[in-house]
Coordinates of C-alpha atoms and ligand atoms in Angstrom, one line a residue:
M15 CA 8.8 2.6 2.7
C16 CA 12.0 0.5 2.5
G17 CA 12.0 -3.2 1.9
I18 CA 13.8 -5.8 4.0
V19 CA 14.6 -9.4 3.1
G20 CA 16.3 -12.1 5.1
Y21 CA 17.3 -15.7 4.4
I22 CA 18.5 -18.5 6.7
G23 CA 19.0 -21.9 5.1
N24 CA 21.6 -24.0 3.3
K25 CA 21.9 -22.1 0.0
K26 CA 24.1 -19.1 -0.6
A27 CA 22.1 -16.2 0.9
C28 CA 23.3 -13.3 -1.3
P29 CA 21.6 -14.2 -4.6
I30 CA 18.4 -15.0 -2.7
L31 CA 18.6 -11.7 -0.9
I32 CA 19.2 -9.6 -4.1
A33 CA 16.3 -11.4 -5.9
G34 CA 14.1 -10.6 -2.9
L35 CA 15.2 -6.9 -2.9
T36 CA 14.5 -6.7 -6.6
R37 CA 10.9 -7.7 -6.0
L38 CA 10.6 -5.3 -3.1
E39 CA 12.2 -2.4 -4.9
Y40 CA 8.9 -0.7 -5.3
R41 CA 9.0 0.0 -1.6
G42 CA 12.1 2.2 -1.9
Y43 CA 14.9 2.4 -4.4
D44 CA 17.6 5.0 -3.5
S45 CA 20.2 2.6 -2.0
A46 CA 20.5 -1.1 -1.1
G47 CA 22.7 -3.5 0.8
V48 CA 23.2 -7.0 2.2
S49 CA 25.0 -8.4 5.1
T50 CA 25.8 -12.1 5.4
I51 CA 27.5 -14.3 8.0
E52 CA 30.8 -15.5 6.5
K53 CA 33.4 -17.8 7.9
K54 CA 35.5 -14.7 8.8
G55 CA 32.6 -12.9 10.4
L56 CA 29.9 -10.5 9.1
S57 CA 30.2 -9.1 5.6
I58 CA 28.6 -5.9 4.5
K59 CA 28.0 -4.7 0.9
K60 CA 26.0 -1.7 0.2
A61 CA 25.7 1.1 -2.3
K62 CA 23.7 4.2 -3.3
G63 CA 21.2 3.7 -6.1
R64 CA 19.1 0.8 -7.4
V65 CA 19.4 -2.8 -6.2
K66 CA 21.1 -3.9 -9.4
N67 CA 24.1 -1.8 -8.4
L68 CA 24.9 -4.4 -5.7
N69 CA 25.9 -6.9 -8.4
T70 CA 28.7 -4.6 -9.4
L71 CA 30.3 -4.4 -6.0
D72 CA 33.7 -5.9 -5.4
G73 CA 33.5 -9.3 -3.7
I74 CA 29.7 -9.7 -3.8
N75 CA 29.9 -12.9 -5.9
E76 CA 32.4 -14.4 -3.4
L77 CA 30.0 -14.3 -0.5
E78 CA 29.3 -17.9 0.7
G79 CA 27.2 -17.3 3.8
T80 CA 23.9 -19.1 4.1
I81 CA 22.4 -16.5 6.5
G82 CA 21.9 -12.9 5.6
I83 CA 19.8 -9.8 5.7
A84 CA 19.2 -7.1 3.1
H85 CA 17.5 -3.8 2.6
T86 CA 16.3 -1.4 -0.2
R87 CA 15.9 2.1 1.1
W88 CA 13.5 5.1 0.8
A89 CA 15.5 7.8 2.6
T90 CA 14.0 9.4 5.7
H91 CA 16.9 10.4 7.9
G92 CA 20.0 11.1 5.9
K93 CA 20.3 11.6 2.1
P94 CA 20.7 8.5 -0.2
S95 CA 24.4 7.6 0.0
D96 CA 26.7 4.6 0.5
E97 CA 27.1 5.4 4.2
N98 CA 23.4 5.8 4.9
A99 CA 22.5 2.6 3.1
H100 CA 21.6 -0.3 5.3
P101 CA 22.7 -2.7 6.8
H102 CA 24.2 -0.8 9.7
Q103 CA 26.6 -2.3 12.3
D104 CA 27.7 -1.5 15.8
N105 CA 31.2 -0.1 16.4
S106 CA 32.7 -3.6 17.1
K107 CA 31.0 -5.0 13.9
T108 CA 29.5 -7.8 15.8
F109 CA 25.8 -7.0 14.9
S110 CA 24.4 -6.2 11.5
V111 CA 20.9 -4.7 11.4
V112 CA 18.4 -3.7 8.7
H113 CA 15.4 -1.5 9.6
N114 CA 12.2 -0.3 8.0
G115 CA 10.4 2.5 9.9
I116 CA 11.4 5.5 11.8
I117 CA 13.1 5.8 15.2
E118 CA 11.6 9.1 16.6
N119 CA 13.9 9.4 19.7
Y120 CA 17.1 8.5 17.8
T121 CA 18.8 11.8 18.7
E122 CA 18.4 11.1 22.4
L123 CA 19.6 7.5 22.0
R124 CA 22.5 8.7 19.9
N125 CA 23.6 11.1 22.7
L126 CA 23.3 8.4 25.3
L127 CA 25.4 6.1 23.2
E128 CA 28.0 8.8 22.4
N129 CA 28.3 9.5 26.1
N130 CA 29.2 5.8 26.4
G131 CA 31.9 6.0 23.8
Y132 CA 30.1 4.9 20.7
H133 CA 30.8 6.6 17.3
F134 CA 28.4 7.2 14.4
Y135 CA 29.3 7.0 10.8
S136 CA 25.9 7.7 9.1
Q137 CA 23.1 10.3 9.4
T138 CA 20.5 7.6 9.8
D139 CA 18.2 6.9 12.8
T140 CA 18.9 3.2 12.3
E141 CA 22.5 3.2 13.3
V142 CA 21.5 3.5 17.0
I143 CA 19.9 0.1 16.9
P144 CA 23.0 -2.2 16.4
N145 CA 24.9 0.0 18.9
L146 CA 22.2 -0.3 21.5
I147 CA 22.1 -4.0 21.0
H148 CA 25.8 -4.1 21.5
Y149 CA 25.5 -1.9 24.6
Y150 CA 22.9 -4.2 26.2
F151 CA 24.8 -7.3 25.1
T152 CA 28.0 -6.3 26.8
K153 CA 26.3 -5.0 29.9
D154 CA 24.6 -8.4 30.4
K155 CA 27.0 -10.4 32.5
E156 CA 25.4 -13.8 31.8
K157 CA 27.3 -16.4 29.7
D158 CA 26.8 -15.8 25.9
S159 CA 23.7 -17.6 24.7
I160 CA 21.0 -17.1 22.2
M161 CA 18.7 -15.8 25.0
K162 CA 21.4 -13.2 25.9
F163 CA 21.3 -12.1 22.3
L164 CA 17.5 -12.0 22.4
R165 CA 17.6 -10.0 25.7
A166 CA 19.9 -7.4 24.1
V167 CA 17.6 -7.0 21.1
R168 CA 14.5 -6.8 23.4
N169 CA 16.1 -4.2 25.7
A170 CA 17.2 -2.1 22.7
C171 CA 13.7 -2.3 21.2
L172 CA 12.1 -1.2 24.4
D173 CA 14.2 2.0 24.2
L174 CA 13.0 2.7 20.7
K175 CA 10.1 5.1 20.1
G176 CA 8.6 4.9 16.6
S177 CA 8.1 2.2 14.1
Y178 CA 10.3 -0.6 13.1
A179 CA 10.7 -4.0 11.4
I180 CA 14.2 -5.2 12.0
E181 CA 16.4 -8.1 11.3
V182 CA 19.6 -8.7 13.3
I183 CA 22.5 -11.1 12.7
S184 CA 25.6 -11.5 14.8
S185 CA 29.0 -13.0 14.2
Y186 CA 28.6 -14.6 17.7
F187 CA 25.6 -16.6 16.6
P188 CA 26.4 -17.9 13.1
D189 CA 23.2 -20.1 12.9
N190 CA 20.6 -17.6 14.0
M191 CA 18.8 -14.4 13.1
I192 CA 16.5 -12.3 15.3
V193 CA 13.6 -10.4 13.9
V194 CA 10.9 -8.2 15.4
R195 CA 8.4 -5.7 14.2
K196 CA 6.3 -2.8 15.6
D197 CA 4.0 -0.8 13.3
S198 CA 6.0 -1.8 10.3
P199 CA 5.4 -5.0 8.2
L200 CA 7.4 -8.2 8.4
V201 CA 6.5 -11.7 7.5
I202 CA 8.3 -15.0 7.8
G203 CA 8.0 -17.7 5.1
T204 CA 8.8 -21.1 6.4
C205 CA 10.0 -24.3 4.7
E206 CA 11.5 -27.5 6.2
N207 CA 15.2 -26.3 6.5
E208 CA 14.9 -22.7 5.4
K209 CA 13.3 -19.4 6.6
Y210 CA 12.6 -16.4 4.3
I211 CA 11.9 -13.0 5.8
S212 CA 10.4 -10.1 4.0
S213 CA 8.5 -6.9 4.3
D214 CA 5.7 -8.4 2.3
I215 CA 4.4 -11.7 1.0
P216 CA 4.8 -11.5 -2.8
A217 CA 8.6 -11.0 -2.6
I218 CA 9.0 -14.6 -1.2
L219 CA 6.0 -16.3 -2.6
S220 CA 8.0 -18.3 -5.1
Y221 CA 9.6 -20.2 -2.1
T222 CA 6.7 -21.0 0.1
R223 CA 3.0 -20.5 0.8
D224 CA 3.4 -21.1 4.6
F225 CA 3.8 -17.8 6.5
Y226 CA 4.1 -16.7 10.1
L227 CA 2.4 -13.2 10.3
L228 CA 4.1 -11.4 13.2
N229 CA 2.2 -9.2 15.6
D230 CA 3.8 -6.1 17.1
L231 CA 6.7 -6.9 19.5
E232 CA 6.8 -10.6 19.0
F233 CA 10.5 -11.3 19.2
T234 CA 11.5 -14.1 17.0
I235 CA 14.6 -16.3 17.0
L236 CA 15.1 -18.1 13.7
S237 CA 17.3 -21.0 12.9
R238 CA 17.2 -23.0 9.7
T239 CA 14.7 -25.5 11.2
S240 CA 12.8 -23.5 13.7
A241 CA 11.0 -20.2 14.5
K242 CA 10.6 -19.4 18.2
F243 CA 8.4 -16.5 19.3
F244 CA 8.6 -14.5 22.6
D245 CA 6.6 -11.7 24.1
T246 CA 8.3 -8.6 25.6
E247 CA 8.7 -10.5 28.9
L248 CA 10.5 -13.2 26.9
N249 CA 8.0 -15.8 27.6
E250 CA 7.7 -18.2 24.7
I251 CA 4.5 -17.9 22.7
K252 CA 3.0 -20.4 20.2
K253 CA 2.2 -19.2 16.7
K254 CA 0.6 -21.1 13.8
T255 CA 1.4 -20.6 10.1
D256 CA -1.1 -19.1 7.6
V257 CA -1.3 -20.6 4.2
I258 CA -1.3 -17.8 1.5
E259 CA -3.4 -18.7 -1.5
W260 CA -1.9 -16.2 -3.9
N261 CA -0.3 -17.6 -7.0
S262 CA 3.4 -16.9 -7.2
S263 CA 3.1 -15.8 -10.9
A264 CA 0.9 -13.0 -9.6
A265 CA 4.0 -11.3 -8.4
E266 CA 5.8 -11.6 -11.8
K267 CA 5.3 -9.4 -14.9
D268 CA 4.1 -12.3 -17.0
G269 CA 5.2 -10.9 -20.4
Y270 CA 3.9 -7.4 -19.7
E271 CA 6.3 -4.5 -20.0
D272 CA 5.5 -3.2 -16.6
F273 CA 3.6 -4.2 -13.5
M274 CA 1.3 -1.2 -13.9
L275 CA 0.1 -2.3 -17.3
K276 CA -0.3 -5.9 -16.1
E277 CA -2.3 -4.7 -13.2
I278 CA -4.5 -2.5 -15.3
Y279 CA -5.3 -5.5 -17.5
E280 CA -5.9 -7.7 -14.4
Q281 CA -8.9 -5.6 -13.4
P282 CA -11.6 -7.9 -14.9
T283 CA -10.1 -10.8 -12.9
A284 CA -9.4 -8.8 -9.8
V285 CA -13.0 -7.4 -9.7
R286 CA -14.4 -10.9 -10.3
E287 CA -12.3 -12.1 -7.3
T288 CA -13.6 -9.2 -5.2
I289 CA -17.2 -10.0 -5.9
G290 CA -16.5 -13.7 -5.3
S291 CA -19.4 -15.3 -3.6
R292 CA -20.5 -12.0 -2.0
I293 CA -23.2 -11.6 -4.7
S294 CA -24.5 -14.8 -6.0
N295 CA -26.1 -15.3 -9.4
N296 CA -29.5 -15.4 -7.7
L297 CA -28.6 -11.9 -6.3
K298 CA -28.1 -12.9 -2.7
C299 CA -25.7 -10.6 -1.0
E300 CA -23.6 -12.1 1.8
F301 CA -20.5 -11.2 3.8
E302 CA -19.4 -14.2 5.8
E303 CA -16.8 -12.0 7.6
L304 CA -19.5 -9.6 8.9
K305 CA -22.1 -10.3 11.5
F306 CA -24.2 -7.1 11.8
T307 CA -27.7 -7.1 13.1
K308 CA -30.4 -4.6 12.2
E309 CA -30.3 -3.3 15.8
Q310 CA -26.6 -2.7 15.6
L311 CA -26.8 -0.9 12.3
K312 CA -29.8 1.1 13.3
K313 CA -27.6 2.6 16.2
I314 CA -25.0 3.8 13.8
N315 CA -25.5 7.5 13.3
K316 CA -22.3 8.4 11.6
I317 CA -19.8 6.6 9.3
Y318 CA -16.3 7.8 8.6
I319 CA -14.3 6.3 5.7
I320 CA -10.6 6.9 6.4
A321 CA -7.7 6.3 4.0
C322 CA -4.9 7.9 2.1
G323 CA -4.3 8.7 -1.6
T324 CA -6.0 6.4 -4.1
A325 CA -7.7 4.4 -1.3
M326 CA -9.2 7.6 -0.1
H327 CA -10.6 8.2 -3.6
A328 CA -12.2 4.8 -3.4
G329 CA -13.7 5.9 -0.1
L330 CA -15.3 9.0 -1.8
S331 CA -17.2 6.6 -4.0
G332 CA -18.1 4.5 -1.0
K333 CA -19.6 7.6 0.7
N334 CA -21.7 8.3 -2.3
T335 CA -23.2 4.8 -2.3
I336 CA -23.6 4.4 1.5
E337 CA -25.4 7.7 1.8
K338 CA -27.7 6.9 -1.2
L339 CA -28.5 3.4 -0.1
C340 CA -28.3 3.5 3.7
R341 CA -29.1 7.1 4.4
I342 CA -26.4 7.3 7.1
P343 CA -24.3 10.5 7.1
T344 CA -20.8 9.5 5.9
E345 CA -17.6 11.5 5.8
V346 CA -14.4 10.7 4.1
D347 CA -11.2 11.7 5.8
I348 CA -7.6 11.6 4.9
A349 CA -6.0 9.5 7.6
S350 CA -3.2 11.9 8.3
E351 CA -5.7 14.7 9.0
F352 CA -8.3 12.5 10.8
R353 CA -5.8 11.4 13.5
Y354 CA -5.0 15.0 14.5
R355 CA -8.3 16.8 14.1
D356 CA -10.1 15.5 17.2
P357 CA -12.9 13.9 15.2
I358 CA -16.3 13.3 16.9
I359 CA -16.4 9.6 17.6
D360 CA -18.5 7.5 20.0
K361 CA -19.8 4.0 20.3
N362 CA -22.4 4.7 17.6
T363 CA -19.8 5.6 15.0
L364 CA -18.7 3.2 12.4
C365 CA -15.2 3.8 10.9
I366 CA -14.2 2.0 7.7
F367 CA -10.5 2.0 6.9
I368 CA -9.3 1.3 3.4
S369 CA -5.7 0.4 2.6
Q370 CA -4.4 -1.8 -0.2
S371 CA -1.3 -2.7 1.8
G372 CA -2.9 -2.6 5.2
E373 CA 0.4 -1.1 6.4
T374 CA 0.0 2.7 5.9
A375 CA 1.2 4.3 9.1
D376 CA -1.4 7.1 9.1
T377 CA -4.3 4.8 8.5
I378 CA -3.2 2.4 11.2
A379 CA -2.8 5.3 13.7
A380 CA -6.3 6.6 12.7
L381 CA -7.7 3.1 13.3
K382 CA -6.1 2.9 16.7
L383 CA -7.6 6.3 17.6
A384 CA -11.1 5.3 16.4
K385 CA -11.0 2.1 18.5
S386 CA -9.8 3.9 21.5
E387 CA -12.8 6.3 21.3
G388 CA -15.2 3.3 21.1
A389 CA -16.1 3.2 17.4
T390 CA -16.8 0.0 15.6
T391 CA -14.1 -0.5 13.0
I392 CA -14.0 -2.3 9.6
A393 CA -10.8 -2.7 7.6
I394 CA -10.8 -3.1 3.9
S395 CA -7.4 -4.4 2.7
N396 CA -5.8 -6.5 -0.1
V397 CA -3.2 -8.1 2.2
I398 CA -4.2 -11.0 4.4
G399 CA -3.0 -10.5 7.9
S400 CA -1.8 -6.9 7.3
S401 CA -1.7 -4.6 10.3
I402 CA -5.0 -2.9 9.8
T403 CA -6.8 -6.2 9.5
R404 CA -5.3 -7.3 12.8
E405 CA -6.4 -4.1 14.6
A406 CA -9.9 -3.7 13.2
D407 CA -13.0 -5.4 14.7
Y408 CA -13.9 -6.7 11.2
S409 CA -11.8 -7.2 8.1
I410 CA -12.9 -7.7 4.6
Y411 CA -10.5 -8.4 1.7
T412 CA -10.5 -7.2 -1.9
H413 CA -8.7 -10.3 -3.1
A414 CA -7.3 -8.4 -6.0
G415 CA -3.9 -10.3 -5.9
P416 CA -0.6 -8.6 -5.2
E417 CA -0.3 -5.0 -6.5
I418 CA 3.4 -4.3 -7.2
A419 CA 3.4 -1.1 -9.3
V420 CA 3.7 2.0 -7.0
A421 CA 0.7 3.5 -8.8
S422 CA -2.5 1.8 -7.5
T423 CA -4.9 0.6 -10.2
K424 CA -6.6 -2.7 -9.6
A425 CA -6.6 -2.1 -5.9
Y426 CA -8.7 1.0 -6.5
T427 CA -11.3 -0.7 -8.7
S428 CA -11.6 -3.6 -6.3
Q429 CA -12.0 -1.3 -3.3
V430 CA -14.8 0.6 -5.1
V431 CA -16.5 -2.7 -5.8
L432 CA -16.1 -4.0 -2.3
I433 CA -17.4 -0.8 -0.6
N434 CA -20.4 -0.8 -3.0
I435 CA -21.2 -4.4 -2.0
L436 CA -20.8 -3.4 1.7
A437 CA -23.3 -0.6 1.2
I438 CA -25.8 -3.1 -0.4
Y439 CA -25.3 -5.5 2.5
F440 CA -26.0 -2.7 5.0
A441 CA -29.0 -1.4 3.0
E442 CA -30.5 -4.9 2.9
I443 CA -30.3 -5.3 6.7
L444 CA -31.6 -1.8 7.3
K445 CA -34.2 -2.1 4.6
S446 CA -33.3 1.4 3.6
T447 CA -33.6 1.0 -0.2
K448 CA -36.1 -0.8 -2.4
K449 CA -35.3 -4.4 -3.4
E450 CA -35.5 -3.6 -7.1
I451 CA -32.9 -0.8 -6.8
L452 CA -30.6 -3.1 -4.9
D453 CA -31.1 -6.0 -7.3
N454 CA -30.4 -3.7 -10.2
L455 CA -27.2 -2.6 -8.7
K456 CA -26.1 -6.2 -7.9
Q457 CA -26.7 -7.1 -11.5
E458 CA -24.6 -4.2 -12.6
I459 CA -21.8 -5.2 -10.3
L460 CA -21.9 -8.8 -11.6
S461 CA -21.6 -7.4 -15.2
L462 CA -18.6 -5.2 -14.3
P463 CA -15.8 -7.7 -15.2
K464 CA -17.1 -7.9 -18.8
K465 CA -17.6 -4.2 -19.0
I466 CA -14.1 -3.6 -17.8
E467 CA -12.9 -5.9 -20.6
E468 CA -14.9 -3.8 -23.0
T469 CA -13.5 -0.5 -21.6
L470 CA -9.9 -1.7 -22.0
K471 CA -10.5 -1.7 -25.7
C472 CA -10.0 2.1 -25.6
K473 CA -6.2 1.5 -25.3
D474 CA -5.2 2.5 -28.8
Q475 CA -7.3 5.7 -28.8
I476 CA -5.7 6.7 -25.5
L477 CA -2.2 5.9 -26.7
E478 CA -2.8 8.3 -29.7
F479 CA -4.1 11.0 -27.4
A480 CA -1.1 10.5 -25.0
K481 CA 1.3 11.0 -27.9
K482 CA -0.3 14.4 -28.6
V483 CA -0.2 15.7 -25.0
Y484 CA 2.8 14.0 -23.2
Q485 CA 4.9 17.2 -23.3
E486 CA 2.3 19.4 -21.6
K487 CA 3.0 21.1 -18.3
D488 CA -0.6 21.2 -16.9
M489 CA -3.8 19.3 -17.2
F490 CA -7.3 19.7 -15.6
F491 CA -9.7 16.9 -14.7
L492 CA -13.4 17.8 -14.3
G493 CA -16.5 16.0 -13.2
R494 CA -19.6 16.3 -11.1
G495 CA -20.9 14.0 -8.4
I496 CA -19.4 10.6 -8.7
D497 CA -17.4 11.7 -11.7
E498 CA -15.5 14.3 -9.6
T499 CA -14.2 11.4 -7.4
V500 CA -12.7 9.8 -10.6
A501 CA -11.3 13.2 -11.7
K502 CA -9.4 13.3 -8.4
E503 CA -8.0 9.8 -9.0
G504 CA -7.1 10.6 -12.7
S505 CA -5.3 13.7 -11.6
L506 CA -3.3 11.8 -8.9
K507 CA -2.3 9.1 -11.3
L508 CA -1.1 11.6 -13.8
K509 CA 1.0 13.5 -11.3
E510 CA 2.5 10.3 -9.8
I511 CA 3.8 8.6 -12.9
S512 CA 4.1 11.3 -15.6
Y513 CA 5.2 14.2 -13.4
I514 CA 2.8 16.5 -15.2
H515 CA 1.1 19.0 -12.9
S516 CA -2.6 18.5 -12.8
E517 CA -5.7 19.7 -10.9
S518 CA -9.0 18.1 -10.4
Y519 CA -12.2 20.1 -9.8
A520 CA -15.9 19.7 -9.4
A521 CA -16.8 21.0 -12.8
G522 CA -19.2 23.6 -11.4
E523 CA -16.5 25.0 -9.2
L524 CA -14.2 26.0 -12.1
K525 CA -15.7 29.4 -12.7
H526 CA -15.1 30.3 -9.0
G527 CA -11.4 30.7 -9.6
P528 CA -9.4 28.1 -11.5
I529 CA -10.9 29.0 -14.9
A530 CA -8.3 31.8 -14.7
L531 CA -5.7 29.2 -15.5
I532 CA -7.3 28.0 -18.7
E533 CA -5.6 29.4 -21.8
N534 CA -5.1 28.3 -25.4
G535 CA -4.0 24.7 -25.7
V536 CA -4.5 23.6 -22.1
T537 CA -5.8 20.0 -21.9
V538 CA -9.0 19.5 -19.9
I539 CA -10.4 16.1 -19.3
G540 CA -14.1 15.8 -18.5
I541 CA -15.7 12.7 -17.0
M542 CA -19.5 12.4 -17.6
T543 CA -21.3 9.2 -16.6
D544 CA -24.3 10.4 -14.7
E545 CA -27.4 11.1 -16.9
K546 CA -28.7 13.6 -14.4
L547 CA -25.5 15.7 -14.4
V548 CA -24.2 15.3 -17.9
E549 CA -25.7 18.5 -19.4
K550 CA -24.3 20.6 -16.6
T551 CA -20.8 19.2 -17.1
I552 CA -21.0 19.8 -20.8
S553 CA -21.8 23.4 -20.1
N554 CA -18.7 23.7 -17.9
I555 CA -16.6 22.0 -20.6
Q556 CA -18.0 24.5 -23.2
E557 CA -16.7 27.3 -20.9
V558 CA -13.1 26.0 -21.2
I559 CA -13.4 25.2 -24.9
T560 CA -14.4 28.9 -25.4
R561 CA -11.1 29.8 -23.7
G562 CA -9.0 27.6 -26.0
A563 CA -8.8 24.3 -24.1
K564 CA -8.1 21.0 -25.8
T565 CA -10.7 18.5 -24.5
L566 CA -10.9 14.8 -23.9
I567 CA -14.1 13.4 -22.5
I568 CA -14.9 10.1 -21.0
T569 CA -18.6 9.3 -21.1
N570 CA -21.2 6.6 -21.4
Q571 CA -23.9 9.1 -22.4
K572 CA -25.4 9.6 -25.8
I573 CA -24.3 13.1 -26.5
N574 CA -22.8 15.0 -29.4
Y575 CA -19.1 14.2 -29.3
N576 CA -18.2 16.6 -32.1
S577 CA -17.5 19.6 -29.9
F578 CA -14.7 17.8 -28.1
N579 CA -11.2 16.9 -29.5
E580 CA -11.5 13.3 -28.3
A581 CA -14.3 11.3 -26.8
I582 CA -13.8 7.9 -25.1
V583 CA -17.1 6.1 -25.0
I584 CA -17.3 3.5 -22.2
P585 CA -20.1 1.0 -21.4
E586 CA -23.2 2.2 -19.6
T587 CA -23.6 1.3 -16.0
N588 CA -25.2 2.4 -12.8
P589 CA -23.5 5.8 -11.8
L590 CA -22.8 4.3 -8.3
V591 CA -20.3 2.0 -9.8
S592 CA -19.3 4.0 -12.9
P593 CA -15.8 4.9 -11.4
I594 CA -14.8 1.3 -12.0
L595 CA -15.1 1.9 -15.7
S596 CA -14.4 5.6 -16.1
V597 CA -11.1 5.4 -14.2
I598 CA -9.6 2.9 -16.7
P599 CA -9.0 5.4 -19.6
L600 CA -7.4 7.7 -17.1
Q601 CA -5.1 4.9 -15.8
L602 CA -4.1 4.1 -19.3
L603 CA -3.6 7.8 -20.1
S604 CA -1.1 8.4 -17.3
Y605 CA 0.6 5.1 -18.2
F606 CA 1.1 6.0 -21.9
I607 CA 2.2 9.5 -21.1
S608 CA 4.8 8.2 -18.7
K609 CA 6.0 5.7 -21.3
E610 CA 6.2 8.4 -24.0
K611 CA 8.3 10.5 -21.6
G612 CA 10.6 7.5 -21.1
L613 CA 9.9 7.4 -17.3
D614 CA 10.0 4.4 -14.9
V615 CA 6.3 3.7 -14.7
D616 CA 6.5 1.2 -11.9
K617 CA 8.9 3.2 -9.7
P618 CA 8.1 6.9 -10.0
R619 CA 10.6 9.3 -8.4
N620 CA 10.3 10.1 -4.7
L621 CA 7.5 7.6 -4.2
A622 CA 7.3 4.2 -2.6
K623 CA 4.5 1.7 -2.2
S624 CA 3.3 1.1 1.3
V625 CA 3.9 4.3 3.2
T626 CA 4.9 2.9 6.6
V627 CA 6.1 6.3 8.0
E628 CA 4.0 9.2 9.1
Ligands
F6R703 C1 -1.5 6.1 -5.6 C2 -1.2 5.3 -4.5 C3 -1.2 5.9 -3.1 C4 -1.8 4.9 -2.1 C5 -1.8 5.4 -0.7 C6 -2.4 4.5 0.3 O1 -1.4 5.4 -6.8 O2 -0.8 4.1 -4.6 O3 -1.9 7.1 -3.1 O4 -3.2 4.7 -2.5 O5 -0.4 5.6 -0.3 O6 -1.9 3.2 0.3 P1 -2.6 2.0 1.0 O7 -3.8 1.7 0.1 O8 -1.6 0.9 0.9 O9 -3.0 2.4 2.3

């Protein structure tokens, strides 16, 4: 939620900041702003609405400053408005701040500051930060110095409860910027005489591949040529840069109309990258990041897979494979529920956390809880160095490349692939499944990139179907077993980007209530990829056809397609990995419906990528 960018160098900061915000807009897009250090002091330009509105503001093109901070907002405290847009300043206009996160005790801090004569001009939680910095800066009787500035920022941060990534500039220190994070993402890209700061790597990947990945409460003083890091006691700490291998064009649309379509089409490559060398052509399965022994795995009597949204749906498919291959009871939990439901965890519990961004607040909190109760933890993420990967005992990466569209597509398929490989790896150590079965599954996984390419050929058929149904108000997604997990994902995708209400059900459950909603013309989508269950699902679909439903089926089974309005036939595969293929027509369906309705596919209303607030 919210994207922040910063620049400190020798070029004009404003165009760089606006370009960075445009790339980060998927994190929030209800208002935006920049603050730069000009000869006359701090400038502030901000406005309600999309980042492009900034270009229309008076005087924006005259900004000459070479240091600046910027923000694109997803409103939490205070409605989207010019006043609530960031950056915010203290009353004396000496400090400008942008902030991503939530300050939980802002009312208390606001009262304290008001009692000390400060006034507030916005409804945001953020406005307390520059004023607190000013408060501590003026209370400090030492001579002005960069360390005094740092002390004021540190003291202010120690008063804050909640999550934050902040950038601070001051008219008193025209050659510096201070940044710090706690439970919200922030990275620093470094070049010889420039520093680029961002909420995530792709936004600044075109400038550098060398990044400092900040840990919580590492206070950082930036100048054009240096980055100095301090702990909360203000002792200097040494940090090394990480080299990020992503190609910068991965963060561009590359001729596609939208990031979502590009990312759907990137799935063969993304899945190839996820498999990487984890399954070799001679069917050896290796995880160089993991070092589990048979004794360790034998002790595990319970696995939780914890995630949110689409990542949770990938977890459902992981449960299916882990239970089948490893015979370890596995539960899937929504992170925001897990953290508050007093789950039964001990040292024999393994918790697997899945998060594309690695920055989802609920997932991070659930991970901290699991660790504190003694569980072994594994993070599955797409973002190197992201928060969950720094918290977990083990981290494994999907390597799907940056995912920019708010609706997750290639991250999902690569998560499903990775958790299946993880299950195979465990099963081999545990010797819980026959070699032939595991080898067959490995072969299937290796053939997935080609089969995804094959599946993508259904595009035109889906487009035609989308044109027929895009004005509908309700849709239903049905499946049994593994297909139900895909029904859930298809339904979520449709809601997110086409704003059509939809429900997903286990096909056999329909007659226990929801079938009352089926009436003439309602669209029902059935997913059937498991030979053992296909006849059962067909019977359930017949029940809705009898009640007037229009049906689309997605199948790899040899069945009579004539009873359905539309049948999408996808390549055959092992049911354990079938979601990787059967989800693709559903991704395309929600995409084309959204396009037919003229909606913003990449930035659906009310949503933001990377949900860094609770
Ligand atoms: C749906 C979607 C969300 C995310 C969820 C978790 O298309 O993108 O449901 O899957 O917010 O995000 P991560 O995986 O970053 O933890």
